[in-house]
Short mmCIF file of C-alpha atoms in Angstrom, two decimals:
data_model
loop_
_atom_site.label_atom_id
_atom_site.label_comp_id
_atom_site.label_asym_id
_atom_site.label_seq_id
_atom_site.Cartn_x
_atom_site.Cartn_y
_atom_site.Cartn_z
CA MET U 12 174.75 -33.29 42.45
CA ASP U 13 172.94 -29.79 42.31
CA ARG U 14 173.94 -26.14 43.57
CA THR U 15 170.71 -23.96 42.97
CA VAL U 16 171.82 -21.26 44.63
CA ARG U 17 172.98 -18.23 42.77
CA THR U 18 170.46 -15.14 44.01
CA VAL U 19 169.10 -14.06 47.57
CA GLU U 20 165.58 -15.35 45.57
CA ASP U 21 166.90 -19.14 45.33
CA VAL U 22 168.67 -18.81 49.61
CA LEU U 23 164.72 -18.12 50.62
CA ALA U 24 163.11 -20.54 48.44
CA LEU U 25 166.03 -23.35 50.13
CA LEU U 26 164.83 -21.83 53.30
CA ASP U 27 161.05 -22.66 52.35
CA GLY U 28 162.16 -26.66 51.65
CA LEU U 29 162.71 -27.14 55.58
CA PHE U 30 158.52 -26.33 55.94
CA THR U 31 157.02 -28.03 53.30
CA SER U 32 154.27 -30.31 55.19
CA GLU U 33 152.52 -30.62 57.83
CA SER U 34 152.84 -31.55 62.07
CA GLU U 35 151.54 -35.00 63.04
CA THR U 36 149.01 -32.29 65.23
CA GLY U 37 147.74 -30.93 61.60
CA ARG U 38 149.81 -27.00 62.45
CA LEU U 39 151.31 -24.83 59.78
CA ALA U 40 154.37 -26.34 59.57
CA THR U 41 155.28 -23.41 56.17
CA GLY U 42 154.34 -20.24 55.36
CA ASP U 43 153.11 -20.97 51.97
CA GLY U 44 151.11 -23.90 52.67
CA LYS U 45 147.89 -23.34 50.53
CA GLY U 46 146.20 -26.64 51.26
CA PHE U 47 145.66 -25.36 54.86
CA TRP U 48 144.32 -22.77 54.46
CA ASP U 49 141.40 -24.27 51.63
CA ARG U 50 140.93 -26.63 54.52
CA PHE U 51 140.43 -24.06 56.78
CA TYR U 52 137.62 -21.83 54.40
CA ALA U 53 136.35 -24.54 53.16
CA ASP U 54 133.61 -24.43 56.03
CA ARG U 55 131.85 -20.77 56.08
CA SER U 56 128.95 -21.50 58.29
CA ARG U 57 132.49 -22.84 61.47
CA PRO U 58 132.31 -20.75 64.38
CA VAL U 59 135.54 -18.85 64.19
CA PRO U 60 135.50 -15.29 65.15
CA PHE U 61 137.09 -13.48 62.60
CA PHE U 62 134.63 -15.75 60.15
CA VAL U 63 131.96 -12.87 60.55
CA SER U 64 132.40 -10.14 57.63
CA LYS U 65 133.36 -7.61 60.60
CA PRO U 66 136.53 -4.98 59.89
CA ASP U 67 138.69 -4.52 62.45
CA GLU U 68 138.49 -2.38 64.33
CA ASN U 69 141.53 -0.17 65.12
CA LEU U 70 141.31 -0.30 61.10
CA ALA U 71 137.74 1.75 61.22
CA ALA U 72 139.76 3.98 65.03
CA TYR U 73 142.11 4.93 61.87
CA LEU U 74 139.87 5.76 59.69
CA ASP U 75 137.24 7.43 61.70
CA ARG U 76 140.22 9.53 63.72
CA GLY U 77 141.64 10.63 60.13
CA LEU U 78 144.87 8.10 60.26
CA ILE U 79 144.09 7.05 56.99
CA ALA U 80 142.14 8.11 53.76
CA PRO U 81 140.11 6.62 51.16
CA GLY U 82 142.77 5.34 48.58
CA ARG U 83 143.99 2.60 46.71
CA VAL U 84 144.91 0.00 49.80
CA LEU U 85 146.69 -3.69 48.43
CA ASP U 86 144.67 -6.19 51.78
CA LEU U 87 147.09 -9.09 51.78
CA GLY U 88 146.52 -12.15 52.86
CA CYS U 89 143.36 -10.99 52.66
CA GLY U 90 141.00 -14.47 53.54
CA PRO U 91 136.84 -14.34 52.96
CA GLY U 92 138.46 -10.41 52.62
CA ARG U 93 135.97 -8.97 55.47
CA ASN U 94 138.44 -5.81 56.33
CA ALA U 95 138.29 -4.74 52.12
CA LEU U 96 134.34 -5.80 51.73
CA TYR U 97 134.22 -2.71 54.39
CA LEU U 98 137.43 -0.06 53.18
CA ALA U 99 135.53 -0.35 49.47
CA SER U 100 132.36 0.12 50.53
CA ARG U 101 134.38 3.69 52.55
CA GLY U 102 136.09 4.17 48.67
CA PHE U 103 139.02 2.83 49.18
CA GLU U 104 140.12 1.19 46.11
CA VAL U 105 140.83 -2.35 47.40
CA ASP U 106 142.96 -4.96 45.27
CA ALA U 107 142.55 -8.03 48.06
CA VAL U 108 145.70 -11.66 47.33
CA ASP U 109 145.52 -14.27 48.77
CA LEU U 110 146.82 -17.62 48.77
CA SER U 111 143.91 -20.42 49.04
CA PRO U 112 141.36 -20.16 46.22
CA VAL U 113 138.53 -20.84 48.39
CA ALA U 114 139.17 -18.26 50.13
CA VAL U 115 139.26 -15.60 47.46
CA ALA U 116 135.86 -17.64 46.09
CA TRP U 117 134.22 -16.49 49.38
CA GLY U 118 135.61 -12.85 49.21
CA GLU U 119 134.64 -12.46 45.89
CA ASP U 120 130.67 -14.25 46.96
CA ARG U 121 130.33 -11.73 49.46
CA ALA U 122 131.89 -8.72 47.30
CA HIS U 123 129.15 -9.12 44.98
CA GLU U 124 126.10 -9.47 47.38
CA ALA U 125 127.45 -6.71 49.01
CA GLY U 126 127.09 -4.57 45.66
CA VAL U 127 131.00 -3.31 45.58
CA ASP U 128 134.38 -3.31 44.00
CA ILE U 129 137.20 -5.10 44.34
CA ARG U 130 139.75 -7.04 42.58
CA PHE U 131 140.80 -10.66 44.19
CA LEU U 132 144.42 -11.64 43.43
CA CYS U 133 144.52 -15.22 44.38
CA GLY U 134 147.93 -16.06 44.91
CA ASP U 135 151.88 -15.77 46.74
CA ALA U 136 151.52 -12.12 46.94
CA PHE U 137 155.17 -11.96 46.83
CA ALA U 138 155.38 -14.62 44.01
CA LEU U 139 153.17 -12.32 41.64
CA PRO U 140 153.73 -10.20 38.81
CA VAL U 141 154.84 -6.89 39.08
CA THR U 142 152.32 -6.05 36.65
CA GLU U 143 149.89 -7.95 39.61
CA LEU U 144 150.92 -5.96 42.63
CA SER U 145 152.00 -2.95 40.36
CA GLY U 146 151.28 0.13 42.92
CA PRO U 147 152.07 2.54 44.85
CA TYR U 148 149.51 1.98 47.71
CA ASP U 149 148.77 4.48 50.13
CA LEU U 150 147.42 1.32 52.25
CA VAL U 151 148.67 -1.62 52.82
CA VAL U 152 146.15 -4.03 55.25
CA ASP U 153 148.06 -7.05 56.76
CA SER U 154 145.18 -8.14 59.17
CA GLY U 155 147.40 -12.52 60.39
CA CYS U 156 149.49 -12.80 58.05
CA PHE U 157 152.89 -11.77 58.95
CA HIS U 158 152.55 -13.32 62.01
CA HIS U 159 152.60 -16.33 60.29
CA LEU U 160 155.73 -15.99 57.73
CA THR U 161 158.47 -17.54 58.32
CA PRO U 162 161.94 -15.31 59.82
CA HIS U 163 162.89 -15.41 56.33
CA ARG U 164 160.61 -14.52 54.59
CA ARG U 165 160.47 -10.64 57.06
CA VAL U 166 162.60 -9.99 53.61
CA SER U 167 160.06 -11.29 51.40
CA TYR U 168 157.87 -8.68 52.59
CA LEU U 169 159.60 -6.14 53.56
CA ALA U 170 160.70 -5.98 49.96
CA LEU U 171 157.39 -5.78 48.63
CA LEU U 172 156.17 -2.67 50.61
CA ASP U 173 159.13 -1.56 49.65
CA ARG U 174 158.53 -1.93 46.13
CA VAL U 175 154.53 -1.05 45.83
CA LEU U 176 153.77 1.11 49.38
CA ALA U 177 152.81 5.26 48.45
CA PRO U 178 155.31 7.13 49.77
CA GLY U 179 153.70 8.64 52.53
CA GLY U 180 151.58 5.78 52.87
CA HIS U 181 150.51 3.66 56.02
CA LEU U 182 151.09 -0.18 56.75
CA ALA U 183 147.86 -0.74 59.56
CA LEU U 184 150.00 -3.94 60.85
CA THR U 185 147.74 -6.59 63.11
CA SER U 186 149.88 -9.77 65.32
CA PHE U 187 149.58 -12.37 67.49
CA ALA U 188 151.38 -11.42 70.83
CA ALA U 189 153.51 -12.06 72.92
CA GLY U 190 152.60 -13.39 76.28
CA GLU U 191 149.52 -15.05 75.36
CA ALA U 192 149.06 -18.41 76.40
CA GLY U 193 148.65 -21.30 72.36
CA MET U 194 147.88 -17.43 70.66
CA GLY U 195 151.74 -17.37 68.83
CA SER U 196 154.61 -19.72 69.18
CA GLU U 197 157.50 -16.87 70.68
CA LEU U 198 160.37 -19.59 69.78
CA THR U 199 163.04 -17.79 68.97
CA ASP U 200 163.94 -17.29 65.04
CA ALA U 201 166.28 -19.59 64.67
CA ASP U 202 164.61 -22.21 66.90
CA PHE U 203 161.89 -22.63 64.20
CA TYR U 204 164.49 -23.61 62.16
CA ARG U 205 165.39 -26.58 64.28
CA GLU U 206 161.87 -27.67 65.02
CA ARG U 207 160.94 -27.16 61.28
CA GLU U 208 157.22 -25.34 62.38
CA LEU U 209 155.96 -22.92 62.67
CA GLN U 210 152.93 -24.05 65.90
CA GLY U 211 150.42 -22.31 64.41
CA GLY U 212 152.73 -19.40 63.42
CA LEU U 213 154.62 -16.30 65.39
CA ALA U 214 154.52 -14.42 68.33
CA TYR U 215 156.08 -10.37 68.30
CA THR U 216 156.33 -7.58 71.28
CA PRO U 217 156.50 -4.31 70.89
CA GLU U 218 159.78 -4.20 70.16
CA SER U 219 159.94 -7.12 67.69
CA LEU U 220 157.52 -4.93 65.54
CA ARG U 221 159.50 -1.87 66.84
CA ARG U 222 162.44 -3.35 64.00
CA ILE U 223 161.78 -4.63 62.08
CA PHE U 224 159.65 -2.03 59.98
CA SER U 225 162.15 0.95 61.48
CA ASP U 226 162.08 2.06 58.51
CA LEU U 227 158.69 2.78 58.94
CA VAL U 228 157.13 5.59 60.85
CA GLU U 229 156.00 4.34 63.89
CA VAL U 230 151.75 6.44 64.59
CA GLU U 231 150.77 4.48 66.93
CA LEU U 232 150.88 0.70 67.90
CA ARG U 233 148.63 -1.09 71.28
CA ARG U 234 146.49 -3.74 71.72
CA MET U 235 143.61 -4.25 69.77
CA ARG U 236 140.42 -3.41 72.02
CA GLU U 237 137.70 -6.66 72.61
CA GLU U 238 135.21 -6.41 71.29
CA PRO U 239 131.34 -7.60 72.35
CA PRO U 240 129.82 -10.01 69.51
CA GLU U 241 126.94 -7.83 68.67
CA SER U 242 129.52 -5.00 68.28
CA ALA U 243 129.79 -3.85 64.63
CA LEU U 244 133.87 -4.37 63.89
CA PHE U 245 136.08 -6.84 64.74
CA GLY U 246 138.23 -6.37 68.01
CA VAL U 247 140.47 -9.49 70.36
CA THR U 248 142.87 -8.56 72.79
CA PHE U 249 145.95 -11.60 71.51
CA LEU U 250 146.84 -9.49 68.78
CA TRP U 251 148.69 -5.74 68.66
CA THR U 252 147.42 -3.22 66.25
CA ALA U 253 150.23 -1.11 64.29
CA LEU U 254 150.29 1.54 61.82
CA PHE U 255 153.79 2.62 60.75
CA ARG U 256 153.73 5.26 58.09
CA ARG U 257 156.34 5.38 55.19
CA GLY U 258 158.29 8.72 55.32
CA ALA U 259 159.68 11.03 57.40
CA ALA U 260 157.36 12.45 60.00
CA ALA U 261 156.08 16.50 58.90
CA SER U 262 154.84 18.84 60.75
CA GLY U 263 151.23 18.59 61.84
CA ASP U 264 151.64 14.83 61.41
CA VAL U 265 150.06 12.78 64.63
CA ARG U 266 152.37 12.19 66.77
CA PRO U 267 154.26 8.47 67.47
CA VAL U 268 151.82 7.19 70.85
CA HIS U 269 153.01 3.89 72.46
CA ASP U 270 150.05 2.07 74.59
CA PRO U 271 151.84 -1.55 74.91
CA ALA U 272 148.69 -1.99 77.61
#
């Protein structure tokens, strides 16, 4: 007889155990599916839109509009590093972390080819030693990590932000938008534990994102804008884009923009 729960992390690990395998359909069943992501990134020639080395259109827009400026940045769930490469090429000091060694190796190859300096880390961002993700970071970028987390791992996510995001720093987030068929499950949090499957990712509404990140100041929350194939930027409309800032709003700061359309 085992009695293993003593800390909050013990509870979270126990809940992780409910999502430890992939479904018969092959969809991702857990937020820590290293094997899934290794297979996902193994064939670099697959026609996956975000395999192309283009930055998110919203990230480029934040920089162009002066909402973010070069500094230290953490790219969570960086994949092959398309956003990390863009930021490094524009003067940011970039740490990029991903669970998949296959994705990280691809990102390292891209950085070498582009001649930019990026510190890639392979592992679970919530479990990496403080010495590896020490912060403080002026910017945390998350393009597709958050919506693949189990509901209970939002606790870990917010704790990580609280530890590494600098005062006045920003979180640039993209996540699946509710109402887009096939691009994110709209089951309730409780139902995910009954099903024990994430069904390819979680869809969010603007209200749910605002509630989850209510300790941060909303700068902008809108749909990602569609970008044509010939564009130098990545953009699809089934994602929300959000920019949040840590700390109270100060006089002269950009006013929040609410644009759910």
